Amino acid sequence: MPDFHGTTGRDDLVGGGDATQFSTTVEGVTLCSVQPFTDDEKEALGAYFRLLRKTRDRERGVVDLDCDPT
């Protein structure tokens, strides 16, 4: 489980070991993995990150100007 500094304490899980061979950036977040992500996985991750960002913005009271209020 990551601590508040974003590390896990295990090099093989944060890219320091030989296990991480691929990196993919989705919605400004770089993900490291042992195998490349498929296009479907990238699309799903992008949708998740957009939803997460929208939820956090809503909690902070940020107005979504692209949203249709009707």
CSV table of C-alpha atoms in Angstrom, one decimal:
chain,number,residue,atom,x,y,z
A,1,MET,CA,0.0,0.0,0.0
A,2,PRO,CA,1.5,3.4,-1.0
A,3,ASP,CA,2.3,5.9,1.7
A,4,PHE,CA,1.5,9.6,1.4
A,5,HIS,CA,4.7,10.2,-0.6
A,6,GLY,CA,3.5,7.9,-3.3
A,7,THR,CA,6.0,5.1,-2.7
A,8,THR,CA,5.4,1.5,-1.8
A,9,GLY,CA,8.7,0.7,-0.2
A,10,ARG,CA,9.3,-2.0,-2.9
A,11,ASP,CA,11.5,-1.0,-5.8
A,12,ASP,CA,9.9,-3.6,-8.1
A,13,LEU,CA,6.5,-1.8,-7.7
A,14,VAL,CA,7.7,1.7,-8.4
A,15,GLY,CA,9.9,1.1,-11.4
A,16,GLY,CA,13.3,0.7,-9.6
A,17,GLY,CA,13.5,-3.0,-10.3
A,18,ASP,CA,13.7,-5.1,-13.5
A,19,ALA,CA,10.0,-5.9,-13.5
A,20,THR,CA,8.8,-2.5,-14.9
A,21,GLN,CA,9.4,-2.4,-18.6
A,22,PHE,CA,6.6,-0.2,-20.0
A,23,SER,CA,5.3,3.2,-19.1
A,24,THR,CA,2.1,4.8,-20.4
A,25,THR,CA,0.7,8.3,-19.8
A,26,VAL,CA,-3.1,8.6,-19.6
A,27,GLU,CA,-4.7,11.9,-18.7
A,28,GLY,CA,-1.4,13.2,-17.4
A,29,VAL,CA,-0.8,10.2,-15.2
A,30,THR,CA,2.2,8.0,-16.0
A,31,LEU,CA,1.7,4.3,-15.2
A,32,CYS,CA,4.5,1.8,-15.1
A,33,SER,CA,3.7,-1.9,-15.9
A,34,VAL,CA,5.3,-5.2,-16.7
A,35,GLN,CA,3.2,-5.5,-19.9
A,36,PRO,CA,1.9,-2.8,-22.2
A,37,PHE,CA,-1.7,-1.6,-21.7
A,38,THR,CA,-4.1,-2.5,-24.4
A,39,ASP,CA,-6.1,0.3,-26.1
A,40,ASP,CA,-9.2,-0.7,-24.2
A,41,GLU,CA,-7.4,-0.6,-20.9
A,42,LYS,CA,-6.0,2.9,-21.8
A,43,GLU,CA,-9.5,4.1,-22.7
A,44,ALA,CA,-10.9,2.7,-19.4
A,45,LEU,CA,-8.1,4.3,-17.4
A,46,GLY,CA,-8.7,7.6,-19.1
A,47,ALA,CA,-12.4,7.5,-18.4
A,48,TYR,CA,-11.7,6.6,-14.7
A,49,PHE,CA,-9.2,9.5,-14.3
A,50,ARG,CA,-11.6,12.0,-15.9
A,51,LEU,CA,-14.4,10.8,-13.6
A,52,LEU,CA,-12.1,11.0,-10.6
A,53,ARG,CA,-11.0,14.6,-11.6
A,54,LYS,CA,-14.6,15.6,-12.1
A,55,THR,CA,-15.6,14.2,-8.7
A,56,ARG,CA,-12.8,16.0,-6.9
A,57,ASP,CA,-13.6,19.2,-8.7
A,58,ARG,CA,-17.2,18.9,-7.6
A,59,GLU,CA,-16.2,18.3,-4.0
A,60,ARG,CA,-14.0,21.4,-4.1
A,61,GLY,CA,-16.9,23.5,-5.6
A,62,VAL,CA,-15.2,23.9,-9.0
A,63,VAL,CA,-17.8,24.7,-11.7
A,64,ASP,CA,-17.6,22.6,-14.9
A,65,LEU,CA,-18.1,25.1,-17.7
A,66,ASP,CA,-18.4,22.3,-20.3
A,67,CYS,CA,-21.3,20.8,-18.5
A,68,ASP,CA,-24.8,21.4,-19.9
A,69,PRO,CA,-26.9,22.6,-16.9
A,70,THR,CA,-30.2,21.4,-18.4
